[in-house]
Amino acid sequence: NAPTPEQVAVIESPLRPLLVVAGAGSGKTETMASRVVWLVANDLVRPDEVLGLTFTRKAAGELSERLSARLATLREAGIWAPKDEDGAVVLDDVPTVSTYHAYAGRIVREHGGRLGVEAESRLRSEAAAWQVAHEAVVAFDGPMDGVEKAESTVTTAVVDLAGEMAEHLVGVQQVAEHLDAVVAALEVVPRGVTTRRSLPTEVREAVTVLRERRAILPLVESYHAIKRARDAMDFADQVQLAARIAMTVPQVGKAERSRFRAVLLDEFQDTSEAQLQLLRALFVSAGDAVPVTAVG
């Protein structure tokens, strides 16, 4: 299918930062593939200088297949041939396509030692992470006043909260201080005329939930401690650690920017602070910034 005028504008955009806002089923993957072909065909980048990141392994596979097919078509038509820096034709010149988590995992494996993280730390699945969190819940003997949920419910809450904290690059102490401040503010909400002795129902329910969340923070700390003792991490830990590495070790970003000259982000999740800071530190926050095309 011929691209629409909007797709053409994206495909033929100069090599500069670009944000593309598009809904489901609007041809985002095809447009990204066509943009890479346009950049390569016009000698703006070599295929191996392109990094494509997307959210799922399925989407990464589809994008990789499309890129390979389009570049093969260019080559067969005699429009373009992959060459190295000396001008010699090469056969394995292909873009790097990965998921965000897999890319973060590579950063951690290659550079984690700079932050004292073992390169061979075991990545645990969601089910395995839940089991570790359950160990922390069962073994905890501290106060749990106000938490009346079942062990399984508390375990799930620990995993979810730990994941959100990693995504937002915050620690247990920061979350505890924030929750204390919010609860303190809610507890002085003026009482209504007919409920002088109690808070409004909605506020009272919110305070109950926040106190429960505050109460499980020690469990989150125990969960982290077990993972550290076993040199284990989950997917959220991977992105968090990769972001910390990128933000604190400038050489990592320099190396990635020397490798890639164009970065395409599919299904970019701007709600993940860790993902945002990882990519910003690697490709944007430097004098040799790499043009990023973010599609979301």
PDB file of C-alpha atoms in Angstrom, residues 16-239:
ATOM      1  CA  ARG A  16      16.616  14.926  13.558  1.00  0.00           C
ATOM      2  CA  PRO A  17      14.548  14.247  16.721  1.00  0.00           C
ATOM      3  CA  LEU A  18      10.985  13.299  15.817  1.00  0.00           C
ATOM      4  CA  LEU A  19       7.844  12.452  17.776  1.00  0.00           C
ATOM      5  CA  VAL A  20       5.122  10.467  15.999  1.00  0.00           C
ATOM      6  CA  VAL A  21       1.713  10.154  17.663  1.00  0.00           C
ATOM      7  CA  ALA A  22      -0.405   7.424  16.092  1.00  0.00           C
ATOM      8  CA  GLY A  23      -3.165   5.082  17.180  1.00  0.00           C
ATOM      9  CA  ALA A  24      -3.441   1.318  16.985  1.00  0.00           C
ATOM     10  CA  GLY A  25      -3.652  -0.139  13.487  1.00  0.00           C
ATOM     11  CA  SER A  26      -2.412   3.040  11.793  1.00  0.00           C
ATOM     12  CA  GLY A  27       0.665   1.407  10.270  1.00  0.00           C
ATOM     13  CA  LYS A  28       3.319   2.467  12.785  1.00  0.00           C
ATOM     14  CA  THR A  29       5.588  -0.557  12.245  1.00  0.00           C
ATOM     15  CA  GLU A  30       5.414  -0.285   8.464  1.00  0.00           C
ATOM     16  CA  THR A  31       6.170   3.425   8.672  1.00  0.00           C
ATOM     17  CA  MET A  32       9.194   2.801  10.892  1.00  0.00           C
ATOM     18  CA  ALA A  33      10.496   0.159   8.502  1.00  0.00           C
ATOM     19  CA  SER A  34      10.039   2.506   5.557  1.00  0.00           C
ATOM     20  CA  ARG A  35      11.833   5.288   7.403  1.00  0.00           C
ATOM     21  CA  VAL A  36      14.864   3.069   7.946  1.00  0.00           C
ATOM     22  CA  VAL A  37      14.853   2.150   4.239  1.00  0.00           C
ATOM     23  CA  TRP A  38      14.659   5.848   3.295  1.00  0.00           C
ATOM     24  CA  LEU A  39      17.571   6.733   5.598  1.00  0.00           C
ATOM     25  CA  VAL A  40      19.682   3.885   4.212  1.00  0.00           C
ATOM     26  CA  ALA A  41      18.792   4.469   0.561  1.00  0.00           C
ATOM     27  CA  ASN A  42      19.782   8.125   0.890  1.00  0.00           C
ATOM     28  CA  ASP A  43      23.117   7.210   2.508  1.00  0.00           C
ATOM     29  CA  LEU A  44      22.247   8.996   5.758  1.00  0.00           C
ATOM     30  CA  VAL A  45      23.027   5.896   7.842  1.00  0.00           C
ATOM     31  CA  ARG A  46      24.231   2.353   7.370  1.00  0.00           C
ATOM     32  CA  PRO A  47      21.863  -0.410   8.518  1.00  0.00           C
ATOM     33  CA  ASP A  48      24.174  -1.422  11.364  1.00  0.00           C
ATOM     34  CA  GLU A  49      23.996   2.169  12.666  1.00  0.00           C
ATOM     35  CA  VAL A  50      20.238   1.839  13.282  1.00  0.00           C
ATOM     36  CA  LEU A  51      18.762   0.795  16.642  1.00  0.00           C
ATOM     37  CA  GLY A  52      15.080  -0.126  16.770  1.00  0.00           C
ATOM     38  CA  LEU A  53      13.410  -0.733  20.140  1.00  0.00           C
ATOM     39  CA  THR A  54       9.889  -1.937  20.753  1.00  0.00           C
ATOM     40  CA  PHE A  55       7.812  -3.304  23.611  1.00  0.00           C
ATOM     41  CA  THR A  56       7.282  -6.999  22.851  1.00  0.00           C
ATOM     42  CA  ARG A  57       9.399  -9.764  21.331  1.00  0.00           C
ATOM     43  CA  LYS A  58       6.690 -10.340  18.735  1.00  0.00           C
ATOM     44  CA  ALA A  59       6.791  -6.696  17.628  1.00  0.00           C
ATOM     45  CA  ALA A  60      10.600  -6.770  17.555  1.00  0.00           C
ATOM     46  CA  GLY A  61      10.509  -9.860  15.371  1.00  0.00           C
ATOM     47  CA  GLU A  62       8.012  -8.294  12.969  1.00  0.00           C
ATOM     48  CA  LEU A  63      10.048  -5.094  12.662  1.00  0.00           C
ATOM     49  CA  SER A  64      13.265  -7.037  12.111  1.00  0.00           C
ATOM     50  CA  GLU A  65      11.651  -9.177   9.389  1.00  0.00           C
ATOM     51  CA  ARG A  66      10.242  -6.137   7.595  1.00  0.00           C
ATOM     52  CA  LEU A  67      13.574  -4.338   7.676  1.00  0.00           C
ATOM     53  CA  SER A  68      15.412  -7.360   6.315  1.00  0.00           C
ATOM     54  CA  ALA A  69      12.870  -7.769   3.514  1.00  0.00           C
ATOM     55  CA  ARG A  70      12.883  -4.076   2.541  1.00  0.00           C
ATOM     56  CA  LEU A  71      16.670  -3.827   2.540  1.00  0.00           C
ATOM     57  CA  ALA A  72      16.894  -7.018   0.463  1.00  0.00           C
ATOM     58  CA  THR A  73      14.532  -5.420  -2.063  1.00  0.00           C
ATOM     59  CA  LEU A  74      16.762  -2.337  -2.237  1.00  0.00           C
ATOM     60  CA  ARG A  75      19.810  -4.515  -2.786  1.00  0.00           C
ATOM     61  CA  GLU A  76      18.150  -6.686  -5.448  1.00  0.00           C
ATOM     62  CA  ALA A  77      16.965  -3.608  -7.324  1.00  0.00           C
ATOM     63  CA  GLY A  78      20.496  -2.296  -7.468  1.00  0.00           C
ATOM     64  CA  ILE A  79      19.531   0.862  -5.572  1.00  0.00           C
ATOM     65  CA  TRP A  80      21.815   0.170  -2.614  1.00  0.00           C
ATOM     66  CA  ALA A  81      24.510  -2.243  -1.520  1.00  0.00           C
ATOM     67  CA  PRO A  82      25.812  -2.584   2.041  1.00  0.00           C
ATOM     68  CA  LYS A  83      29.419  -1.429   2.335  1.00  0.00           C
ATOM     69  CA  ASP A  84      31.902  -1.056   5.153  1.00  0.00           C
ATOM     70  CA  GLU A  85      33.909   2.068   5.914  1.00  0.00           C
ATOM     71  CA  ASP A  86      36.453   1.131   3.244  1.00  0.00           C
ATOM     72  CA  GLY A  87      33.769   0.780   0.593  1.00  0.00           C
ATOM     73  CA  ALA A  88      33.813  -3.018   0.459  1.00  0.00           C
ATOM     74  CA  VAL A  89      30.449  -4.765   0.050  1.00  0.00           C
ATOM     75  CA  VAL A  90      29.306  -6.708   3.131  1.00  0.00           C
ATOM     76  CA  LEU A  91      26.483  -9.208   3.539  1.00  0.00           C
ATOM     77  CA  ASP A  92      25.651  -8.974   7.265  1.00  0.00           C
ATOM     78  CA  ASP A  93      24.926  -5.247   7.519  1.00  0.00           C
ATOM     79  CA  VAL A  94      21.593  -5.252   9.379  1.00  0.00           C
ATOM     80  CA  PRO A  95      19.895  -2.992  11.947  1.00  0.00           C
ATOM     81  CA  THR A  96      19.805  -3.919  15.630  1.00  0.00           C
ATOM     82  CA  VAL A  97      16.200  -4.577  16.719  1.00  0.00           C
ATOM     83  CA  SER A  98      15.343  -5.453  20.309  1.00  0.00           C
ATOM     84  CA  THR A  99      12.796  -5.022  23.070  1.00  0.00           C
ATOM     85  CA  TYR A 100      13.353  -2.291  25.660  1.00  0.00           C
ATOM     86  CA  HIS A 101      13.934  -4.885  28.370  1.00  0.00           C
ATOM     87  CA  ALA A 102      16.382  -6.906  26.295  1.00  0.00           C
ATOM     88  CA  TYR A 103      18.326  -3.768  25.396  1.00  0.00           C
ATOM     89  CA  ALA A 104      18.437  -2.718  29.057  1.00  0.00           C
ATOM     90  CA  GLY A 105      19.610  -6.241  29.877  1.00  0.00           C
ATOM     91  CA  ARG A 106      22.535  -5.899  27.474  1.00  0.00           C
ATOM     92  CA  ILE A 107      23.567  -2.610  29.093  1.00  0.00           C
ATOM     93  CA  VAL A 108      23.477  -4.285  32.525  1.00  0.00           C
ATOM     94  CA  ARG A 109      25.427  -7.364  31.374  1.00  0.00           C
ATOM     95  CA  GLU A 110      28.128  -5.324  29.661  1.00  0.00           C
ATOM     96  CA  HIS A 111      28.475  -2.511  32.197  1.00  0.00           C
ATOM     97  CA  GLY A 112      26.841  -3.656  35.442  1.00  0.00           C
ATOM     98  CA  GLY A 113      30.223  -4.311  37.001  1.00  0.00           C
ATOM     99  CA  ARG A 114      30.780  -0.533  37.104  1.00  0.00           C
ATOM    100  CA  LEU A 115      28.038  -0.390  39.770  1.00  0.00           C
ATOM    101  CA  GLY A 116      28.987  -3.612  41.511  1.00  0.00           C
ATOM    102  CA  VAL A 117      26.335  -5.711  39.740  1.00  0.00           C
ATOM    103  CA  GLU A 118      27.376  -9.200  38.702  1.00  0.00           C
ATOM    104  CA  ALA A 119      27.315  -9.600  34.940  1.00  0.00           C
ATOM    105  CA  GLU A 120      25.802 -13.064  35.332  1.00  0.00           C
ATOM    106  CA  SER A 121      22.964 -12.010  37.655  1.00  0.00           C
ATOM    107  CA  ARG A 122      19.995 -14.279  37.068  1.00  0.00           C
ATOM    108  CA  LEU A 123      16.922 -12.760  35.490  1.00  0.00           C
ATOM    109  CA  ARG A 124      13.801 -14.110  37.164  1.00  0.00           C
ATOM    110  CA  SER A 125      10.450 -14.540  35.464  1.00  0.00           C
ATOM    111  CA  GLU A 126       7.288 -12.961  36.882  1.00  0.00           C
ATOM    112  CA  ALA A 127       6.336 -16.257  38.520  1.00  0.00           C
ATOM    113  CA  ALA A 128       9.781 -16.686  40.096  1.00  0.00           C
ATOM    114  CA  ALA A 129       9.744 -13.076  41.317  1.00  0.00           C
ATOM    115  CA  TRP A 130       6.373 -13.726  42.985  1.00  0.00           C
ATOM    116  CA  GLN A 131       7.821 -16.757  44.779  1.00  0.00           C
ATOM    117  CA  VAL A 132      10.732 -14.690  46.118  1.00  0.00           C
ATOM    118  CA  ALA A 133       8.330 -11.987  47.297  1.00  0.00           C
ATOM    119  CA  HIS A 134       6.212 -14.653  48.995  1.00  0.00           C
ATOM    120  CA  GLU A 135       9.299 -15.836  50.875  1.00  0.00           C
ATOM    121  CA  ALA A 136       9.795 -12.295  52.127  1.00  0.00           C
ATOM    122  CA  VAL A 137       6.148 -12.047  53.218  1.00  0.00           C
ATOM    123  CA  VAL A 138       6.114 -15.382  55.049  1.00  0.00           C
ATOM    124  CA  ALA A 139       9.411 -14.719  56.831  1.00  0.00           C
ATOM    125  CA  PHE A 140       8.565 -11.159  57.927  1.00  0.00           C
ATOM    126  CA  ASP A 141       7.972 -10.845  61.678  1.00  0.00           C
ATOM    127  CA  GLY A 142       7.622  -7.082  61.969  1.00  0.00           C
ATOM    128  CA  PRO A 143       4.440  -5.088  62.660  1.00  0.00           C
ATOM    129  CA  MET A 144       1.682  -5.313  60.069  1.00  0.00           C
ATOM    130  CA  ASP A 145      -0.976  -3.225  61.806  1.00  0.00           C
ATOM    131  CA  GLY A 146      -3.843  -2.331  59.536  1.00  0.00           C
ATOM    132  CA  VAL A 147      -3.034  -4.954  56.894  1.00  0.00           C
ATOM    133  CA  GLU A 148      -5.740  -7.593  56.891  1.00  0.00           C
ATOM    134  CA  LYS A 149      -5.216  -9.037  53.412  1.00  0.00           C
ATOM    135  CA  ALA A 150      -4.305 -12.645  52.624  1.00  0.00           C
ATOM    136  CA  GLU A 151      -0.654 -13.620  52.139  1.00  0.00           C
ATOM    137  CA  SER A 152      -1.144 -14.016  48.400  1.00  0.00           C
ATOM    138  CA  THR A 153      -2.683 -10.549  48.099  1.00  0.00           C
ATOM    139  CA  VAL A 154       0.128  -8.970  50.106  1.00  0.00           C
ATOM    140  CA  THR A 155       2.705 -10.820  47.983  1.00  0.00           C
ATOM    141  CA  THR A 156       1.201  -9.475  44.775  1.00  0.00           C
ATOM    142  CA  ALA A 157       1.158  -5.978  46.284  1.00  0.00           C
ATOM    143  CA  VAL A 158       4.858  -6.270  47.169  1.00  0.00           C
ATOM    144  CA  VAL A 159       5.783  -7.316  43.612  1.00  0.00           C
ATOM    145  CA  ASP A 160       3.650  -4.568  42.059  1.00  0.00           C
ATOM    146  CA  LEU A 161       4.948  -1.835  44.357  1.00  0.00           C
ATOM    147  CA  ALA A 162       8.569  -2.912  43.888  1.00  0.00           C
ATOM    148  CA  GLY A 163       8.052  -2.828  40.117  1.00  0.00           C
ATOM    149  CA  GLU A 164       6.500   0.646  40.191  1.00  0.00           C
ATOM    150  CA  MET A 165       9.324   1.932  42.388  1.00  0.00           C
ATOM    151  CA  ALA A 166      11.896   0.594  39.926  1.00  0.00           C
ATOM    152  CA  GLU A 167      10.037   2.146  36.993  1.00  0.00           C
ATOM    153  CA  HIS A 168      10.052   5.521  38.768  1.00  0.00           C
ATOM    154  CA  LEU A 169      13.642   5.285  40.065  1.00  0.00           C
ATOM    155  CA  VAL A 170      12.639   5.780  43.712  1.00  0.00           C
ATOM    156  CA  GLY A 171      13.688   3.914  46.845  1.00  0.00           C
ATOM    157  CA  VAL A 172      11.825   2.674  49.907  1.00  0.00           C
ATOM    158  CA  GLN A 173      12.724   5.723  52.000  1.00  0.00           C
ATOM    159  CA  GLN A 174      11.475   8.149  49.353  1.00  0.00           C
ATOM    160  CA  VAL A 175       8.161   6.322  49.036  1.00  0.00           C
ATOM    161  CA  ALA A 176       7.761   6.119  52.822  1.00  0.00           C
ATOM    162  CA  GLU A 177       8.304   9.864  53.230  1.00  0.00           C
ATOM    163  CA  HIS A 178       5.890  10.635  50.418  1.00  0.00           C
ATOM    164  CA  LEU A 179       3.156   8.371  51.801  1.00  0.00           C
ATOM    165  CA  ASP A 180       3.584   9.836  55.293  1.00  0.00           C
ATOM    166  CA  ALA A 181       3.178  13.343  53.884  1.00  0.00           C
ATOM    167  CA  VAL A 182       0.073  12.432  51.853  1.00  0.00           C
ATOM    168  CA  VAL A 183      -1.614  10.638  54.768  1.00  0.00           C
ATOM    169  CA  ALA A 184      -0.850  13.549  57.101  1.00  0.00           C
ATOM    170  CA  ALA A 185      -2.427  15.958  54.613  1.00  0.00           C
ATOM    171  CA  LEU A 186      -5.533  13.820  54.167  1.00  0.00           C
ATOM    172  CA  GLU A 187      -6.063  13.384  57.907  1.00  0.00           C
ATOM    173  CA  VAL A 188      -6.639  17.125  58.352  1.00  0.00           C
ATOM    174  CA  VAL A 189      -9.263  17.373  55.616  1.00  0.00           C
ATOM    175  CA  PRO A 190     -12.183  19.331  57.130  1.00  0.00           C
ATOM    176  CA  ARG A 191     -15.024  17.185  58.463  1.00  0.00           C
ATOM    177  CA  GLY A 192     -18.496  17.718  57.058  1.00  0.00           C
ATOM    178  CA  VAL A 193     -21.340  19.228  59.071  1.00  0.00           C
ATOM    179  CA  THR A 194     -23.009  15.852  59.529  1.00  0.00           C
ATOM    180  CA  THR A 195     -19.748  13.880  60.032  1.00  0.00           C
ATOM    181  CA  ARG A 196     -17.844  16.004  62.536  1.00  0.00           C
ATOM    182  CA  ARG A 197     -16.199  12.948  64.100  1.00  0.00           C
ATOM    183  CA  SER A 198     -14.949  11.256  60.952  1.00  0.00           C
ATOM    184  CA  LEU A 199     -13.388  12.013  57.618  1.00  0.00           C
ATOM    185  CA  PRO A 200     -15.508  11.926  54.438  1.00  0.00           C
ATOM    186  CA  THR A 201     -15.912   8.359  53.205  1.00  0.00           C
ATOM    187  CA  GLU A 202     -13.739   8.772  50.100  1.00  0.00           C
ATOM    188  CA  VAL A 203     -10.895  10.328  52.105  1.00  0.00           C
ATOM    189  CA  ARG A 204     -11.131   7.694  54.844  1.00  0.00           C
ATOM    190  CA  GLU A 205     -10.921   4.894  52.270  1.00  0.00           C
ATOM    191  CA  ALA A 206      -7.927   6.518  50.606  1.00  0.00           C
ATOM    192  CA  VAL A 207      -6.115   6.855  53.934  1.00  0.00           C
ATOM    193  CA  THR A 208      -6.727   3.159  54.665  1.00  0.00           C
ATOM    194  CA  VAL A 209      -5.230   2.109  51.327  1.00  0.00           C
ATOM    195  CA  LEU A 210      -2.212   4.384  51.713  1.00  0.00           C
ATOM    196  CA  ARG A 211      -1.522   3.140  55.244  1.00  0.00           C
ATOM    197  CA  GLU A 212      -1.584  -0.440  53.973  1.00  0.00           C
ATOM    198  CA  ARG A 213       0.846   0.511  51.234  1.00  0.00           C
ATOM    199  CA  ARG A 214       3.085   2.173  53.799  1.00  0.00           C
ATOM    200  CA  ALA A 215       2.959  -0.950  55.978  1.00  0.00           C
ATOM    201  CA  ILE A 216       4.270  -3.259  53.240  1.00  0.00           C
ATOM    202  CA  LEU A 217       7.341  -1.144  52.461  1.00  0.00           C
ATOM    203  CA  PRO A 218       9.496  -3.187  54.900  1.00  0.00           C
ATOM    204  CA  LEU A 219       8.416  -6.262  52.936  1.00  0.00           C
ATOM    205  CA  VAL A 220       9.586  -4.597  49.730  1.00  0.00           C
ATOM    206  CA  GLU A 221      12.936  -3.964  51.397  1.00  0.00           C
ATOM    207  CA  SER A 222      13.139  -7.651  52.401  1.00  0.00           C
ATOM    208  CA  TYR A 223      12.223  -8.661  48.851  1.00  0.00           C
ATOM    209  CA  HIS A 224      15.092  -6.532  47.509  1.00  0.00           C
ATOM    210  CA  ALA A 225      17.489  -7.999  50.077  1.00  0.00           C
ATOM    211  CA  ILE A 226      16.699 -11.581  49.052  1.00  0.00           C
ATOM    212  CA  LYS A 227      17.235 -10.755  45.383  1.00  0.00           C
ATOM    213  CA  ARG A 228      20.571  -9.076  46.124  1.00  0.00           C
ATOM    214  CA  ALA A 229      21.725 -12.066  48.199  1.00  0.00           C
ATOM    215  CA  ARG A 230      20.950 -14.388  45.297  1.00  0.00           C
ATOM    216  CA  ASP A 231      22.352 -12.145  42.538  1.00  0.00           C
ATOM    217  CA  ALA A 232      18.895 -12.103  40.996  1.00  0.00           C
ATOM    218  CA  MET A 233      16.791  -9.425  39.350  1.00  0.00           C
ATOM    219  CA  ASP A 234      13.485  -9.039  37.534  1.00  0.00           C
ATOM    220  CA  PHE A 235      12.610  -7.058  34.404  1.00  0.00           C
ATOM    221  CA  ALA A 236      11.913  -3.842  36.307  1.00  0.00           C
ATOM    222  CA  ASP A 237      15.284  -4.143  38.073  1.00  0.00           C
ATOM    223  CA  GLN A 238      16.983  -4.483  34.688  1.00  0.00           C
ATOM    224  CA  VAL A 239      15.638  -1.194  33.347  1.00  0.00           C
TER     225      VAL A 239
END
